[in-house]
Structures are given as C-alpha cells and as structure tokens.
Coordinates of C-alpha atoms and ligand atoms in Angstrom, one line a residue:
M1 CA 8.4 18.4 18.9
C2 CA 5.9 21.3 19.0
G3 CA 3.8 22.1 16.0
I4 CA 3.8 25.3 14.1
V5 CA 1.3 26.7 11.6
G6 CA 1.1 30.2 10.1
A7 CA -0.9 31.8 7.4
V8 CA -1.3 35.1 5.4
A9 CA -4.5 35.3 3.5
Q10 CA -7.4 37.5 2.3
R11 CA -9.7 36.0 4.8
N12 CA -9.8 35.4 8.5
V13 CA -6.9 32.9 9.2
V14 CA -8.0 31.9 12.7
P15 CA -10.0 28.8 11.5
I16 CA -7.1 27.8 9.3
L17 CA -4.7 28.1 12.2
L18 CA -6.9 26.1 14.6
E19 CA -7.6 23.3 12.2
G20 CA -3.9 23.2 11.5
L21 CA -3.1 23.0 15.2
Q22 CA -5.6 20.2 15.7
R23 CA -3.8 18.2 13.1
L24 CA -0.3 19.0 14.6
E25 CA -1.4 18.3 18.2
Y26 CA 0.3 14.9 18.1
R27 CA 3.6 16.8 18.1
G28 CA 3.0 18.2 21.5
Y29 CA 0.0 19.1 23.6
D30 CA 1.1 20.9 26.8
S31 CA -0.4 24.2 25.7
A32 CA -1.5 25.9 22.5
G33 CA -1.6 29.5 21.3
L34 CA -1.9 31.9 18.4
V35 CA -1.3 35.5 17.5
V36 CA -3.1 37.3 14.7
G37 CA -2.5 40.7 13.2
H38 CA -5.3 43.1 12.8
D39 CA -5.6 46.9 12.7
A40 CA -1.8 47.3 13.3
K41 CA -1.9 45.3 16.5
L42 CA -1.2 41.8 17.5
T43 CA -3.7 39.7 19.5
R44 CA -2.3 36.8 21.5
V45 CA -4.6 34.0 22.8
V46 CA -3.1 31.0 24.7
S47 CA -4.3 28.1 26.7
T48 CA -2.6 25.5 28.8
G49 CA -5.0 22.9 27.7
R50 CA -5.5 21.3 24.3
V51 CA -6.4 23.1 21.0
A52 CA -10.1 22.5 21.8
E53 CA -9.7 24.9 24.7
L54 CA -7.9 27.4 22.7
T55 CA -10.7 27.2 20.1
L56 CA -13.2 28.2 22.8
K57 CA -11.1 31.2 23.7
T58 CA -10.7 32.5 20.1
A59 CA -14.4 32.8 19.1
A60 CA -14.1 36.6 18.7
T61 CA -10.5 36.6 17.4
Q62 CA -9.9 37.7 13.7
G63 CA -7.0 38.5 11.5
Q64 CA -5.8 37.9 8.0
I65 CA -2.3 37.0 9.1
G66 CA -1.3 34.8 12.0
I67 CA 1.0 32.2 13.6
A68 CA 0.0 29.4 16.0
H69 CA 1.7 26.7 18.0
T70 CA 1.1 23.6 20.0
R71 CA 3.8 22.9 22.6
W72 CA 5.8 20.1 24.1
A73 CA 7.5 21.7 27.0
T74 CA 11.3 21.8 27.1
H75 CA 12.3 25.1 28.8
G76 CA 9.7 26.0 31.4
V77 CA 6.6 24.2 32.7
P78 CA 3.4 24.0 30.7
S79 CA 1.7 27.3 31.5
E80 CA 0.1 30.2 29.8
R81 CA 3.2 32.4 30.3
N82 CA 5.4 29.7 28.6
A83 CA 2.9 29.0 25.8
H84 CA 3.8 30.3 22.3
P85 CA 3.7 32.6 20.5
H86 CA 6.1 34.8 22.4
M87 CA 6.1 38.5 21.9
S88 CA 8.5 41.3 22.1
N89 CA 7.1 44.7 23.0
D90 CA 3.7 44.0 21.4
L91 CA 5.5 44.4 18.1
I92 CA 7.0 41.1 17.2
A93 CA 5.5 37.6 17.7
V94 CA 7.3 34.3 17.2
V95 CA 6.5 30.6 17.3
H96 CA 9.3 28.1 17.5
N97 CA 10.0 24.4 17.4
G98 CA 13.5 23.3 18.4
I99 CA 16.0 24.3 21.1
I100 CA 18.2 27.4 21.2
E101 CA 21.4 26.2 22.9
N102 CA 22.9 29.7 23.5
Y103 CA 19.7 31.2 24.9
E104 CA 21.1 31.9 28.4
V105 CA 23.9 34.1 27.0
L106 CA 21.5 35.9 24.7
R107 CA 19.0 36.3 27.5
I108 CA 21.6 38.0 29.8
R109 CA 22.7 40.3 26.9
L110 CA 19.2 41.2 26.0
T111 CA 18.2 41.8 29.6
A112 CA 21.2 44.1 30.0
G113 CA 19.9 45.9 26.8
G114 CA 16.5 46.6 28.5
Y115 CA 14.4 43.7 27.3
V116 CA 12.0 42.2 29.8
F117 CA 11.4 38.5 29.8
T118 CA 8.0 37.2 30.8
S119 CA 8.6 33.4 30.2
D120 CA 11.1 30.7 31.0
T121 CA 11.4 29.6 27.4
D122 CA 14.4 29.7 25.1
T123 CA 12.0 31.1 22.4
E124 CA 11.5 34.5 23.9
V125 CA 15.1 35.4 23.1
I126 CA 14.3 35.0 19.4
A127 CA 11.4 37.4 19.7
H128 CA 13.6 40.0 21.5
L129 CA 16.5 39.5 19.1
I130 CA 14.3 40.0 16.1
H131 CA 12.8 43.1 17.7
S132 CA 16.3 44.5 18.4
H133 CA 17.2 44.3 14.7
Y134 CA 13.7 45.4 13.5
A135 CA 13.9 48.5 15.7
L136 CA 17.1 49.5 13.8
G137 CA 15.0 49.9 10.7
N138 CA 15.6 46.6 9.1
S139 CA 12.7 44.8 7.3
L140 CA 11.1 41.9 9.0
L141 CA 13.1 39.5 6.7
E142 CA 16.4 41.3 7.4
A143 CA 15.8 41.4 11.1
T144 CA 15.0 37.7 11.2
Q145 CA 18.0 36.8 9.2
A146 CA 20.2 38.9 11.5
A147 CA 18.7 37.3 14.6
L148 CA 19.1 33.8 13.2
A149 CA 22.8 34.4 12.6
E150 CA 23.2 34.8 16.3
L151 CA 21.4 31.6 17.3
V152 CA 23.0 28.2 18.0
G153 CA 20.7 25.2 18.0
A154 CA 17.7 23.9 16.1
Y155 CA 14.7 25.9 15.0
A156 CA 11.7 26.2 12.8
I157 CA 10.1 29.6 13.4
G158 CA 7.3 31.8 12.2
V159 CA 7.4 35.5 12.8
I160 CA 5.0 38.4 12.3
A161 CA 5.1 42.1 13.2
A162 CA 2.2 44.3 14.3
D163 CA 3.0 47.1 11.9
N164 CA 3.5 44.7 8.9
P165 CA 0.1 43.1 8.2
D166 CA 1.2 41.7 4.9
Q167 CA 4.3 39.6 5.7
L168 CA 5.0 36.5 7.5
V169 CA 8.6 35.4 7.8
C170 CA 9.6 31.8 8.6
A171 CA 12.8 29.8 8.7
R172 CA 14.1 26.4 9.4
R173 CA 17.4 24.7 10.6
G174 CA 17.3 21.3 12.2
S175 CA 13.5 21.3 12.6
P176 CA 10.9 20.6 9.9
L177 CA 8.9 23.3 8.1
L178 CA 7.2 23.5 4.8
L179 CA 5.1 26.0 2.8
G180 CA 1.6 25.6 1.6
V181 CA 0.8 27.4 -1.7
G182 CA -2.8 28.4 -2.0
I183 CA -4.6 30.9 -4.3
G184 CA -3.9 34.4 -2.9
E185 CA -2.9 32.8 0.5
Y186 CA 0.2 31.2 1.7
L187 CA 0.8 28.9 4.7
V188 CA 3.6 27.5 6.7
A189 CA 3.5 24.4 8.9
S190 CA 5.5 21.7 10.6
D191 CA 4.0 19.0 8.5
V192 CA 1.8 18.6 5.5
S193 CA -1.3 17.3 7.4
A194 CA -1.9 20.9 8.8
L195 CA -2.0 22.3 5.2
L196 CA -4.4 19.8 3.6
P197 CA -7.6 21.6 4.5
V198 CA -6.3 24.6 2.4
T199 CA -3.9 23.2 -0.2
R200 CA -2.0 20.2 -1.4
N201 CA 0.7 22.3 -3.1
V202 CA 3.7 22.3 -0.9
V203 CA 7.3 23.4 -0.9
Y204 CA 9.7 21.5 1.4
L205 CA 12.3 23.9 2.8
E206 CA 15.9 23.1 3.0
E207 CA 18.2 23.5 6.0
G208 CA 18.9 27.2 6.6
D209 CA 16.1 28.5 4.4
V210 CA 14.4 31.8 5.3
V211 CA 11.2 32.7 3.6
E212 CA 9.1 35.9 3.2
L213 CA 5.5 35.2 2.5
G214 CA 2.9 37.7 1.4
R215 CA -0.6 37.4 -0.2
S216 CA 0.8 37.6 -3.7
G217 CA 3.7 35.1 -3.3
Y218 CA 6.8 34.2 -1.4
R219 CA 10.6 34.5 -1.7
I220 CA 13.0 31.8 -0.4
F221 CA 16.5 32.6 0.7
D222 CA 19.0 29.8 1.2
A223 CA 21.5 29.5 4.1
G224 CA 23.9 31.8 2.2
G225 CA 21.2 34.5 1.8
R226 CA 20.7 33.8 -2.0
C227 CA 17.2 34.0 -3.4
V228 CA 16.4 30.5 -4.6
E229 CA 13.6 28.5 -6.2
R230 CA 12.3 25.3 -4.6
A231 CA 10.0 23.0 -6.4
V232 CA 6.3 23.0 -5.6
Q233 CA 5.1 19.5 -5.1
V234 CA 1.7 18.1 -4.9
S235 CA 1.2 16.1 -1.7
E236 CA -0.4 12.7 -2.1
L237 CA -1.5 12.6 1.5
S238 CA -5.3 12.3 1.7
N239 CA -7.5 14.0 4.2
E240 CA -9.0 10.7 5.2
S241 CA -5.6 9.4 6.2
V242 CA -5.4 11.9 9.0
E243 CA -9.0 11.6 10.1
L244 CA -10.3 9.3 12.8
G245 CA -13.2 7.8 10.8
E246 CA -15.1 5.0 12.6
Y247 CA -12.4 4.5 15.2
R248 CA -12.3 5.6 18.8
H249 CA -8.6 6.5 18.8
Y250 CA -5.9 6.9 16.2
M251 CA -4.0 4.1 17.8
Q252 CA -6.9 1.7 17.2
K253 CA -7.2 3.0 13.7
E254 CA -3.5 2.6 13.0
I255 CA -3.4 -0.9 14.5
H256 CA -6.2 -1.9 12.0
E257 CA -4.4 -0.2 9.1
Q258 CA -1.5 -2.6 9.4
P259 CA -2.6 -5.0 6.7
Q260 CA -2.9 -2.2 4.2
A261 CA 0.3 -0.5 5.4
L262 CA 2.2 -3.7 5.0
A263 CA 0.7 -4.3 1.6
D264 CA 1.6 -0.8 0.4
T265 CA 5.1 -1.1 1.8
L266 CA 5.7 -4.4 0.1
E267 CA 3.8 -3.5 -3.1
S268 CA 6.6 -3.2 -5.5
V269 CA 8.3 -6.3 -4.3
C270 CA 5.3 -8.5 -4.1
N271 CA 4.3 -7.5 -7.6
S272 CA 7.6 -8.7 -9.0
Q273 CA 9.1 -12.1 -9.4
S274 CA 12.4 -11.3 -7.8
L275 CA 14.2 -9.1 -5.4
V276 CA 16.4 -6.3 -6.6
P277 CA 18.6 -3.9 -4.7
G278 CA 17.1 -1.0 -6.6
I279 CA 14.3 -0.8 -4.0
F280 CA 16.8 0.9 -1.7
G281 CA 18.0 3.4 -4.3
A282 CA 20.0 3.6 -7.5
E283 CA 23.3 3.2 -5.8
A284 CA 22.2 0.2 -3.7
A285 CA 23.8 -2.6 -5.7
A286 CA 27.2 -1.0 -5.7
T287 CA 26.9 0.0 -2.0
F288 CA 25.8 -3.4 -0.9
A289 CA 28.7 -5.0 -2.8
D290 CA 31.1 -2.8 -0.8
I291 CA 29.9 -3.5 2.8
D292 CA 30.8 -6.2 5.3
S293 CA 28.6 -5.2 8.2
I294 CA 25.5 -3.3 9.3
L295 CA 25.1 -0.7 12.1
I296 CA 21.5 0.1 12.9
L297 CA 20.9 3.4 14.8
A298 CA 17.4 4.2 16.1
C299 CA 15.3 5.1 19.2
G300 CA 12.3 3.6 21.0
T301 CA 10.1 1.4 18.9
S302 CA 12.4 1.9 15.8
Y303 CA 15.3 0.5 17.9
H304 CA 13.2 -2.6 18.6
A305 CA 12.7 -3.0 14.9
G306 CA 16.5 -2.9 14.5
L307 CA 16.9 -5.6 17.2
V308 CA 14.7 -8.0 15.2
A309 CA 16.6 -7.2 12.0
K310 CA 19.8 -8.2 13.6
F311 CA 18.6 -11.8 13.9
W312 CA 17.4 -11.8 10.3
L313 CA 20.5 -10.1 8.9
E314 CA 23.0 -12.4 10.7
E315 CA 21.0 -15.6 10.2
I316 CA 19.7 -15.2 6.7
A317 CA 22.2 -12.8 5.0
G318 CA 25.2 -13.9 7.1
I319 CA 26.2 -10.3 7.6
P320 CA 27.3 -9.0 11.1
C321 CA 24.9 -6.5 12.5
S322 CA 25.0 -4.3 15.6
V323 CA 22.1 -2.2 16.8
E324 CA 22.6 0.9 18.9
I325 CA 20.3 3.3 20.7
A326 CA 21.0 6.5 18.8
S327 CA 21.2 8.7 21.9
E328 CA 24.0 6.5 23.3
Y329 CA 25.9 6.0 20.1
R330 CA 26.2 9.7 19.4
Y331 CA 28.3 10.2 22.6
R332 CA 30.3 7.0 22.5
I333 CA 33.8 6.5 21.1
S334 CA 33.4 3.7 18.7
V335 CA 35.5 2.0 16.1
P336 CA 34.3 3.0 12.7
N337 CA 34.5 0.6 9.8
P338 CA 34.0 2.3 6.4
K339 CA 32.6 -0.9 5.0
T340 CA 29.6 -0.7 7.4
L341 CA 26.2 0.2 6.1
V342 CA 24.9 2.7 8.7
T343 CA 21.1 2.2 8.7
V344 CA 18.9 4.7 10.5
V345 CA 15.4 3.5 11.2
S346 CA 12.7 6.1 12.1
Q347 CA 9.0 6.7 11.6
S348 CA 9.3 10.4 11.5
G349 CA 12.7 10.9 10.1
E350 CA 13.0 13.9 12.4
T351 CA 14.2 12.3 15.7
A352 CA 17.0 14.5 16.9
D353 CA 19.0 11.7 18.5
T354 CA 18.9 9.6 15.4
Q355 CA 19.9 12.5 13.2
A356 CA 22.8 13.4 15.5
A357 CA 23.9 9.7 15.6
L358 CA 23.9 9.6 11.8
N359 CA 25.9 12.8 11.5
Y360 CA 28.3 11.5 14.1
A361 CA 28.7 8.2 12.1
K362 CA 29.4 10.2 9.0
S363 CA 31.9 12.4 10.9
L364 CA 33.7 9.2 11.8
G365 CA 34.1 8.3 8.2
H366 CA 31.1 6.2 7.5
I367 CA 30.1 6.7 3.8
H368 CA 27.4 4.1 3.3
T369 CA 24.1 5.3 4.7
L370 CA 20.6 4.0 4.4
A371 CA 17.4 5.5 5.9
I372 CA 14.3 3.3 6.6
C373 CA 11.7 5.9 7.2
N374 CA 8.0 6.7 6.9
V375 CA 8.3 10.3 5.8
P376 CA 9.7 10.9 2.3
E377 CA 10.9 14.5 2.8
S378 CA 12.3 14.1 6.2
A379 CA 15.7 15.1 7.4
L380 CA 17.0 11.5 7.8
V381 CA 15.9 10.5 4.2
R382 CA 17.7 13.5 2.8
L383 CA 20.8 12.8 4.9
C384 CA 21.3 9.2 3.6
K385 CA 22.6 7.9 0.3
L386 CA 20.1 5.0 0.2
R387 CA 16.5 4.9 1.3
M388 CA 13.6 2.6 1.7
L389 CA 10.3 4.3 2.5
T390 CA 7.8 2.5 4.5
R391 CA 4.3 3.3 3.3
A392 CA 2.4 3.2 6.6
G393 CA 0.7 6.6 5.9
P394 CA 0.5 9.2 8.7
E395 CA 0.9 7.8 12.2
I396 CA -0.9 10.2 14.6
G397 CA -1.1 8.1 17.8
V398 CA 2.0 8.7 19.9
A399 CA 2.4 5.0 20.4
S400 CA 4.0 3.7 17.2
T401 CA 2.2 0.7 15.7
K402 CA 1.9 0.5 11.9
A403 CA 5.2 2.3 11.6
F404 CA 6.9 -0.5 13.5
T405 CA 5.5 -3.4 11.5
T406 CA 6.3 -1.7 8.2
Q407 CA 9.8 -1.0 9.4
L408 CA 10.1 -4.7 10.1
A409 CA 8.9 -5.5 6.6
A410 CA 11.4 -3.1 5.1
L411 CA 14.2 -4.6 7.2
F412 CA 13.2 -8.0 6.1
L413 CA 13.5 -6.9 2.5
L414 CA 17.0 -5.5 3.2
T415 CA 17.9 -8.9 4.7
L416 CA 16.6 -10.8 1.6
V417 CA 18.3 -8.4 -0.9
L418 CA 21.6 -8.7 0.9
A419 CA 21.3 -12.5 1.3
K420 CA 20.6 -12.7 -2.5
Q421 CA 23.5 -10.5 -3.4
R422 CA 25.8 -12.5 -1.1
G423 CA 24.8 -15.8 -2.7
R424 CA 22.9 -17.0 0.3
L425 CA 19.5 -17.3 -1.2
T426 CA 18.5 -20.0 -3.8
V427 CA 15.9 -19.2 -6.3
S428 CA 13.3 -21.4 -4.6
Q429 CA 14.1 -19.8 -1.2
E430 CA 13.6 -16.4 -2.7
Q431 CA 10.3 -17.5 -4.2
Q432 CA 9.2 -18.9 -0.8
H433 CA 10.0 -15.7 1.0
L434 CA 8.1 -13.7 -1.7
H435 CA 5.2 -16.0 -1.3
E436 CA 5.2 -15.5 2.5
L437 CA 5.5 -11.7 2.1
R438 CA 2.5 -11.7 -0.2
H439 CA 0.5 -13.6 2.4
L440 CA 1.6 -11.3 5.3
P441 CA -1.2 -8.7 5.1
A442 CA -3.8 -11.4 5.2
A443 CA -2.0 -13.1 8.1
V444 CA -2.0 -9.8 10.0
Q445 CA -5.7 -9.3 9.2
K446 CA -6.4 -12.7 10.8
V447 CA -4.5 -11.8 14.0
L448 CA -6.6 -8.6 14.2
E449 CA -9.7 -10.9 14.7
M450 CA -8.3 -11.6 18.2
E451 CA -9.4 -8.1 19.2
P452 CA -12.5 -9.0 21.2
L453 CA -10.7 -11.7 23.1
I454 CA -7.9 -9.3 24.0
A455 CA -10.4 -6.6 25.0
R456 CA -11.8 -9.1 27.6
L457 CA -8.3 -10.1 28.7
A458 CA -7.4 -6.5 29.3
E459 CA -10.0 -6.3 32.1
Q460 CA -7.7 -8.4 34.2
F461 CA -5.0 -5.7 34.0
A462 CA -7.1 -2.9 35.2
D463 CA -5.8 -3.0 38.8
K464 CA -2.2 -4.0 37.9
H465 CA 0.8 -1.8 38.6
H466 CA 3.5 -4.0 37.1
A467 CA 3.9 -6.4 34.2
L468 CA 6.7 -8.6 32.9
F469 CA 7.0 -9.5 29.2
L470 CA 9.0 -12.5 28.1
G471 CA 10.3 -13.6 24.7
R472 CA 13.2 -15.5 23.3
G473 CA 15.5 -15.0 20.3
L474 CA 13.8 -13.2 17.4
H475 CA 10.8 -12.5 19.7
Y476 CA 12.7 -10.9 22.6
P477 CA 12.5 -7.5 20.9
I478 CA 8.8 -8.1 20.5
A479 CA 8.5 -8.5 24.2
L480 CA 10.4 -5.3 24.6
E481 CA 8.0 -3.6 22.2
G482 CA 5.0 -5.0 24.1
A483 CA 6.4 -3.6 27.3
L484 CA 7.1 -0.2 25.8
K485 CA 3.5 0.0 24.4
L486 CA 2.0 -1.0 27.7
K487 CA 4.0 1.5 29.8
E488 CA 3.7 4.3 27.3
I489 CA -0.1 4.4 27.1
S490 CA -1.4 2.6 30.3
Y491 CA 1.3 3.9 32.7
I492 CA 1.7 0.4 34.0
H493 CA 5.4 -0.3 34.8
A494 CA 6.4 -3.0 32.3
E495 CA 9.7 -4.7 31.7
A496 CA 10.8 -7.2 29.2
Y497 CA 13.3 -10.0 29.5
P498 CA 14.7 -12.8 27.4
A499 CA 12.9 -15.7 29.1
G500 CA 16.2 -17.5 29.7
E501 CA 17.5 -14.6 31.7
L502 CA 14.7 -14.8 34.3
K503 CA 16.5 -17.0 36.7
H504 CA 19.4 -14.6 36.8
G505 CA 17.4 -12.0 38.7
P506 CA 14.0 -11.0 37.6
L507 CA 12.3 -14.2 38.8
A508 CA 12.5 -12.5 42.3
L509 CA 9.8 -10.1 41.1
V510 CA 7.3 -12.8 40.3
D511 CA 4.4 -13.4 42.6
E512 CA 0.6 -13.6 42.1
D513 CA 0.4 -9.9 41.5
M514 CA 2.8 -9.9 38.7
P515 CA 1.2 -10.7 35.3
V516 CA 3.8 -12.3 33.0
I517 CA 3.0 -12.0 29.3
S518 CA 4.9 -14.3 27.0
V519 CA 5.3 -14.4 23.3
A520 CA 5.4 -18.1 22.4
P521 CA 6.0 -18.8 18.7
N522 CA 6.6 -22.3 17.5
D523 CA 10.3 -21.9 16.8
A524 CA 13.5 -23.6 17.7
L525 CA 13.4 -22.1 21.2
L526 CA 9.9 -23.3 22.1
E527 CA 10.9 -26.1 24.5
K528 CA 13.3 -23.8 26.3
L529 CA 10.6 -21.2 26.6
K530 CA 8.2 -23.7 28.0
S531 CA 10.6 -24.5 30.8
N532 CA 11.0 -20.8 31.6
L533 CA 7.2 -20.5 31.8
Q534 CA 7.1 -23.4 34.2
E535 CA 9.6 -21.5 36.4
V536 CA 7.2 -18.6 36.5
R537 CA 4.1 -20.7 37.2
A538 CA 6.0 -22.5 40.0
R539 CA 6.4 -19.1 41.8
G540 CA 2.7 -18.3 41.5
G541 CA 3.1 -15.9 38.5
E542 CA 0.0 -15.5 36.4
L543 CA 0.9 -16.3 32.8
Y544 CA -0.7 -14.8 29.7
V545 CA 0.8 -16.6 26.7
F546 CA 0.4 -15.6 23.0
A547 CA 1.1 -19.0 21.5
D548 CA 1.2 -20.3 18.0
A549 CA -1.5 -23.0 17.3
D550 CA 0.9 -25.9 17.2
T551 CA 2.9 -25.1 20.4
H552 CA 0.7 -27.4 22.5
I553 CA 0.9 -25.1 25.5
R554 CA -2.3 -25.8 27.4
A555 CA -4.4 -23.5 29.4
A556 CA -4.5 -24.3 33.1
D557 CA -5.0 -22.6 36.4
G558 CA -2.9 -19.4 36.2
I559 CA -2.1 -20.0 32.5
H560 CA -4.1 -18.1 30.0
I561 CA -3.5 -19.0 26.4
M562 CA -4.3 -16.7 23.5
Q563 CA -3.9 -18.8 20.4
M564 CA -2.4 -17.1 17.4
P565 CA -3.9 -18.2 14.0
E566 CA -0.7 -19.3 12.3
H567 CA 3.0 -19.6 12.6
A568 CA 4.7 -17.3 10.1
G569 CA 8.3 -18.4 10.3
Y570 CA 10.8 -15.6 10.0
L571 CA 7.9 -13.1 9.8
S572 CA 6.4 -14.3 13.1
P573 CA 7.6 -11.2 15.0
I574 CA 5.3 -9.1 12.9
L575 CA 2.3 -11.2 13.7
H576 CA 3.2 -11.5 17.4
T577 CA 3.4 -7.7 17.7
I578 CA -0.3 -7.2 16.9
P579 CA -1.9 -8.7 20.0
L580 CA 0.6 -6.9 22.2
Q581 CA -0.4 -3.6 20.6
L582 CA -4.1 -4.5 21.2
L583 CA -3.4 -5.5 24.8
A584 CA -1.8 -2.2 25.5
Y585 CA -4.6 -0.3 23.8
Y586 CA -7.4 -2.1 25.7
V587 CA -5.5 -1.9 29.1
A588 CA -5.2 1.9 28.5
L589 CA -8.9 2.0 27.9
Q590 CA -9.4 0.2 31.2
K591 CA -7.2 2.7 32.9
G592 CA -8.9 5.7 31.2
T593 CA -5.7 7.3 30.0
D594 CA -5.4 9.5 27.0
V595 CA -4.4 6.8 24.5
D596 CA -3.3 8.9 21.6
K597 CA -1.6 11.6 23.7
P598 CA -0.1 9.9 26.7
R599 CA 1.2 12.2 29.4
N600 CA 4.7 13.7 29.1
L601 CA 5.2 12.4 25.5
A602 CA 5.0 13.7 22.0
K603 CA 5.1 12.0 18.6
S604 CA 8.2 13.4 17.0
V605 CA 11.1 13.9 19.4
T606 CA 13.0 16.7 17.6
V607 CA 14.9 17.7 20.7
E608 CA 17.7 15.9 22.5
Ligands
M6R1 O1 10.1 8.8 14.7 P1 11.0 7.7 15.3 O2 10.7 6.4 14.8 O3 12.5 8.1 15.1 O4 10.8 7.8 16.8 C1 11.5 7.1 17.7 C2 10.8 7.0 19.1 O5 10.7 8.2 19.6 C3 9.4 6.3 18.9 O6 9.5 5.1 18.3 C4 8.8 6.2 20.3 O7 9.5 5.3 21.1 C5 7.3 5.7 20.2 N1 6.5 6.7 20.9 C6 7.0 4.4 20.8 O8 5.7 4.0 20.6

C-alpha cells in the first residue's frame, strides 16, 4: 500500500505532486506528505489527514524537484512524525512503499553510528542508510544502490538530496513503480493514474531497477547494476476513467460501470463464433492439454470469485478445482501436483500474499501458471505464463465491485475453454453460452434499475449492528461477498453461511434484531433454500430475499422480497452480486461512513 509520486521539472512541482497524491490516495490515506528541494534545502510538509489537508498546508511551498507520499500505516501509528517523506540530517529525503524486514537490525546499527531516529517507521532506516553512503562522497545514485544492497524486504522508493537539485533517484523491488516521461520533466509514481495529468508516456520498471532522473533524461540500472533500456509505452488509461464524474462516490460509479466493464472483458469472445484457448495466451492450448486440476489462489473478494469458479469448473469442465486463501496457502505444507494449473486472481496484481503464494507454488514445482488480473503490467501478470486481463478499468473504491464481476466473467471463460478442450461442450452448448455472455451486460444493466428500491431498503439497516447473509451452492460465495461488502464499508458485523448450515449453529444468532439477507436464485437448490428461510422466519428473523422472478417466494410479514429481473443460469452469481453491492453502498450512506476509503483499509495490499 502507500502511494508514491515524485517529479523533477523546470516548473514548480508541488501541484503535480498534490494532484498525483490525490489520485493515489486509494492506496492509503492515514497521512500524506511531501518534500521539495529549493535553494539547496529541503522543505518537508506533512499532514495526518487526507491530501486535501496537505494541500492547504502547502500553499506557499515551491520547488522544481520533489517527492510525495500517501500512507497506509504499517510501522507506527498514523501521525505527523511517522508520515513520509522521512529525512536524514536535512540532507536526504525518502518516500517508501513496502516493508523493510531487517529494519530493526539496521536501526540498532545506525543508532550506534550516531543517527537519531524521529519516527517509528521502517522507512527512516533507508534515509539514514543512504545518508551514510552519501556522506562518504558517493553520488546519490551510488549511495542509494549501496543502501539498497543492505535492505531485506519490499520497496518502491523515491530519494532526493538537498545539495543536488537536479536529480531524483528511485528504485523498486517487490512494490510497483513506473516512470512518466514528459518534455523536459520526468516523474515517478506507484501507478499510472498519478502521471496522467502530465504525460501518458510511461516506462514500467522491472524488479531490482534503480533509476536516476534529471531534467534532460533518465538512466535505468537493472538489478545487476547494468545500464539498460526499457520501452516507453503509451498508457491507454483515460483521465475520465479515474474521475468521479456525475457520481457521489467511486464505488457507486464502479457499480454502474459493470455493464461496460463486462462488455469490454468479454469483447473478443463475444465478437467471435467460438471459444479458443488463445485468449489466455499463446501457450494456453498446450498448457491446458497438460493439466488435470486447478488451484486458485487469491485474497478477499478475488477469493470469492475463485469459490464461484470452483462450481463452474467442476460441474461444466469436469476438472477438479481447489481454492485457497493466498495468505494461508503460502505457509501450508501442501502436496504439489505438476499437472495443476495454478491460477492467481487479483484486481491489482500487486497483493503481497497472492504474489508470495504464487512464488511458493512455483517453488514446490508448479509450472503451469495463469493470472486473472485487472492491471496489465502488474507483478502477478508478469510472474505467470498465461494471463487473462479483465478490462474493468481503474477501480478506485476500496470495496471491489466491477473487478469482481469481471473476474467472474474471466473465470467463466476459463471454464468454457477447458470444457471445450476436454470434449464436454457440444457446439450448440457453446453457442448457447456465447449467447448468454453477449446478453450479460444488458442483464446487469437491468439489475442496476433496482437501485432506488435498494436505497429505500437500506434505511432499515441504519440502526443494525449485525447481519447474516445466506446462499447455497454457486451462490454461497455471493453471500460471502455481500457480507464482506457490508462489513467493509458500513462497519456492520456481517457473516455469511451456506443456508443448509444454519441449523448447525448460526440459527442461535437469529432473532428480530438480526436481518437475514438471502440470495435466492431459481436453481436446483431453491426448494431447500425455501425451507431454510422458513427456519429463520420461525425464529423471528427478518428476511430480505433477493429472489428470481419465478421462485414464487411471496412477501409476507417479516419477509421482504426484492425481485430480480431474470434468471441467468450459470451466470446468475454475477447478477445476484449487484444488489448486494448496492445494499452495502446505501447502508454505508445511511451510516455516514467514508464509502471509498473505509477506516483501516487500503486498496492494494502490498504488505503481508
Ligand atoms: O487486488 P486484489 O484483488 O488481489 O485484492 C484482494 C483483496 O485485498 C481485495 O479483494 C479486498 O478484499 C477488497 N477490498 C474487497 O472489497
């Protein structure tokens, strides 16, 4: 987490840094700060609030070189003293995203060497380390390289020095960082959205790269210290895609972008008459022919997408599938099977646990790897042999919405491609699935029309402290996702259960104060679900049921029915997700929480 932006230019960089920070604020928002160089001295301005508060404090700040940071606290509470940039002896300033694992040892050593620490962060050791090498007469680049050689952990950093107004040094290992190439000005940032106000020309850095930027150009050194060229690419991201437009919150915007996001993700498939493995990469056909099982690794919402996919993959493609929470898998002794397709699912492609789980799987001998991801240049995409990019566009709200439904679409395509390759799909079944996929964006659009109804329903949750979500089969993960959305942004304690499991314990929780939200598609488990709902009602539980039109579940005292426009067969989990996202959103509005930046969270979890 944490967002970094830096710039060296022929104009005042403060507005560039602040605009960049605003756009990176989704990565962390405990505090923000910047340092600019001017007249051979560094000026540091920090704030414990949001970037808007930092902006107020920087009205008189100027400089043609600077680095800035928005923080998600790991080491040390959110406070001004822990806010980045961190300085060493007023000479060196550093911003950092990541975690330095050996910082305690370094801190002891540096303290013994006379360095005084003013924060609780791991980052401050980087500033002092660079200073210690710089003080020996090394250039800023050399001092940074020498310091980095002593660090264990993950970092993306930006460094400037008071007596060097022309150079900014940056580096990455394990955390994202890219360059922005302007005209006579060069930038560095954690993601491309921060660069867009200045330039679309970007250079994605590789693991271990260290870069020296000046006003007339930049030099990149790879992990081995060799000067290397990296391609300048033109980002296709549009400015509008990261702006709020007519919406009140990014989450609301992103919920409404789902029809387009799904259409974009499915575009190549829906425009063709048949499914081909090539959508997962050139080597997909050969890889798919060599696998006998799937292992999905992911966290949070992306894990829920994996849980839905398990149903599809086993039922439609007939291929065994297990789904594991990445942070658990990475520390578990498991039995590797080289014929498994290890599939990582991630919106950001940066999630540290998912990356570590993938690397662990590889270390166990897994050779077949696939990334389903929303960020093309992300670490996970680079680490995998195969890839399918979801085309949700930037997702800014911390609560994942359009990334989830597009992940489901991608996983459904994986299912169909594998089913076809394994001879489990007739031509007419394939055509029927393609037909349903083409209809999906319109079906989602129709569900979005439930918004006013759900906004009214949400009023009934304003005074609730707990909620129970129920689903069965393919829709149990959707209940999990609904509960995660609600707790994440409204802070209501929410749990999800497979409805058949109620009587084995959770039914004890049900009384008139416990709203029970159920996903009720018209599928093979409908009658079983209806019985489970009766069990709830018999104990006084208030039921809120999102039911397909033909389920014949009737509204009654204590039973509120929200009718879904249509039943979408295997794609039903995608449709049933939408009202639960809207419910969480409108309940959060009722509660008055910070919808897009809920407390204690950040968008990309790049630390363990
Ligand atoms: O970027 P990723 O998909 O790898 O992120 C995984 C989780 O951190 C993420 O889905 C998280 O659970 C969301 N905030 C949920 O809305």
